[in-house]
Amino acid sequence: MDSLRYGILGPLRLVHAQGQPLKAAKPRQLLATLLLHPNRFVSTDLIADALWESNPPRSATANIRTYVRALRGVLQDAGLPAPIDTSAAGYSIEVGVDELDASLFESLLAEGGHLRDAGDGRQAMQVLSRAYSLWRGRPLEDLPMPAAWEGSIARLEAQHRGLVDTLLDLRLEYGDASGAAVLLSARLTDDPYDEQLWRRLVDALVAAGRVGEARAAYAKAVQTLADELDIKPGPELEAAGARAENGRSANWPNPGIPADRTAERPSPAAPPGPMAAPELTDPVRPPSQLPLDLADFSGRQDHLEQLRDLVCGRDPVRPPIAVITGAPGTGKTSLAVRLGHLVREHFPDGQIYLDMHGATQPRDPAAALTDLLLSLNLPDFAIPTDPERRSAMLRSELASRRVLIILDDVATAGQVAALMPGTGASAVVVTSRNRLMDLAGASTPLDTFDDHEAAGLLASVAGAGRIDPSSPEAEEILTACANLPLAIRIVGSRLAQRPDLSARELARRLRDETSRLDELSIGELAVRTSADLSYDALSSEEARLYRLIGHFAVGVFSARALEAVASPAAVRRSLDRLIEVNLVRISSVDDRGTARYRVHDLLRLHALGVGTDEQQAQAVRDVETVVDAILNKLRRANDALSFEYFGVLEHTGPLTAPDPSPFTDADAIAWLDSERSTFVPAIRAAAQNGLHEYAWRIAAAWGPYLDLRAGFDDWNGSHQQGLLSAVECGDRHGEAIMHRNLGQLAVYQDDWDTARRHFDAAAQAFAEVGDRLGEGVAAVGLGTWLRERGERDAGLAQYEKAIEAFVEDGNANAEALARTAAANVYLVRGDLVTARRYLAQAFVIAVRRADAHREAKVRRRIAALRVTQGRHEEAVRQLRKALAIFDGMGDDHCAAYTRALLGRALTERGEVAASRKTLLDAMDIGHRLGDRSVEGQAAQYLGELYLSTGSLENARRTLERAARVWQQAGNDAAAADCRRLLVGSETGVTAG
């Protein structure tokens, strides 16, 4: 069931999501509604009924669209990229049978029924038991239950009741009396007055040899019937009670009543001779070995509740085993000890704690068996010498007791396999730095604290008045600790024990990464020491990769990025081991199944400091190998792109490394998409290791993709560091490229002052190094800046200057762009003849070069000319061709501008519905990309459309948005146009 992603058979659950990624009530209700009807379109009416019962708001349809967008984003961020499809029929979520517990439940139910009908009852019992285990409570019990769900939930619950009846018969038929008792207990929770159920429970417990529990169950039945119905048990139930009273000796203590072990178990026979054991006269007390609970324990409340429910469960066929794993310093032992103290009263036969020393010198399992048996008050002479017999004796002892065993710091599953109970109500809690994937049990992986938990622990350990958890100093300290519980406990203890140490001074000391781990040490607590234990367990190959990751992984990274230093199999083998010991963790998995990895910041600092000087030098050489491979692969990807980039690439010569498998255009885009999260961290890693030439070149080589995908955040992050690195290594050409690209980004984001500063710096640097192509590209940027600021003549002069540079350089693609830009100015000036001539020249260049992307951009400008000429039919045709090209390439940015103009053209043709949808799409894309210009333009066109159709309220709301967005973009003239339209609508003057 590892592939389960969604759960509705109980509280709504996103199985692979960390924390609580979906908190808002309406999106949760929406997701639940779709999951109740998987892979089928659910109408908006049914969704509205589920979200608002019988009183949906007027904006219900729009609200649902908003919730769907939000839900898609949340699921994708949580690593659950289930597609939510949209059609005229409504919305549908696509999930596989094994991804949704309800679908898997129905599949197993059908399979079990088929097996039973075929006469294979034992196999049917196993399959139906799997189906039964999927239920965690009433379906969607944590959400309000609208009438729209009643039919679906009633069907599931009816199936569940039928399953219980069938499974009960099968378990009794095949001698699984204990399993039958579990089912009967669950049924009695829902129907406590059914005498037949009580009778069958009593008989099942007797058959399982649990006579004490059978007697207790009969007593409870008698009391329940008397208290609630004022009746005595019938003859059949009374007979079952008699059978329990006269049954064989109990192997099970009555629930909640500690057993007197000295009276119940005869003393082992004493060995003959002088070594005979003395008779024990003192009462035997159950072990109570839990370490001292932390007085300032903080956080992990959700984990505690889940673990408490697990270890206190009462399914004696499967004793609960909880496995707590996590990186060094995440608080595994503290959590296990706190849990032990919370549940002590549920384990009256004792609580045993064993440190298995997994990170240092793992304790021998045979010796651990002896320790456990001695803790259970068995005399040492009675303990077998053979480890297998010791393990069997332990299972026998635990079968008749309720004991909690905490096995702390376990190295491997094999170390504790012989220590596990076989049946009964004892529970085991295992903690380990390793994942222990081959140990049967419920795994609870621990990550670092969230911000709230981290602040709470810091304040608790530091003591009253020592630090304000909401202060800037506290935030800086917690950031330096990266929310690692051990690190927070150390800094809190330092504040508590050093009244002369202020929070501000401690924060200052932690700023220096080179000494941070030294600061995170007090007494026997040290982050470095804790991480050393895990590092020392690595092989030389694994340790080398760990050191490389420390130098390279300043963010998320992929396994493929590391394959330049070793074979893919070797990298994955070492990476698997690092994940297993929790030195590296999986950050996310995309829809292709490709994992992204991350290393905790403090572990990264640890990796930077381990190893000999030569090993550290090798790690830097490995980083250079990795970033060199990334740069060369970026160059190969750029060579394969079907469009020519308008900008200056960092490299135009032959590749410096052989091309083992040439990219196609689709392959290149797919690779760039899949590795997108790797490049910014790689640039930072290159800079931090002094490889500045690689840092700015990777940023520049990434430029074409960033422009295509409108990756503004990545664009800024990569190029800011790229600029610093170009300055650091004194590469003026690199500086020029970085300045130009940052200027273009600022234009897209309407940051005009920043754009001008970068364009001026780029123009100067390109002129210094004699790069005519660069001079022309910078001139186009300046021309656009001047045009958008209302200085059209000055802008046109820059465009003409750029055309001259491009013709001189022989770059026809850039020439086509500059002519298109100049045509736009002529168009605004009303010189349609010159505009048409420039556009015709640009179109011919694009077609002859087979540059579809440039062709689409020119078509968009030709369409603007046709709109000005009133030839709207031609405009629409040109725009639809351009939009098909942009959408096919995945260029949302250019497509948004095309949609805005298409919406306007459709309005002029009277296609109101199509125009409205197109403009809404353009607004949404512009808002998502952060491009206020396209958002404002589309909103203004839509407002004008509403005015023309007399929809004044919609017009007012949309034009207000357009004016606000234009104002944010710094376009005061456009904002004023929108306000004039608003005034006209209020006075009854509409656009026509």
Coordinates of N, CA and C in Angstrom, one line a residue, residues 47 124 453 500 991:
I47 N -20.8 20.1 -6.6 CA -19.7 20.7 -5.8 C -20.2 21.9 -4.9
A124 N -8.8 -15.5 0.7 CA -9.8 -14.5 0.7 C -9.7 -13.7 2.1
E453 N 7.1 25.5 16.4 CA 7.7 24.6 17.4 C 9.1 25.0 17.7
D500 N 25.4 36.5 31.0 CA 26.1 37.6 30.4 C 26.1 37.5 28.9
A991 N -18.6 52.8 -23.4 CA -17.8 52.6 -24.6 C -18.6 52.0 -25.7

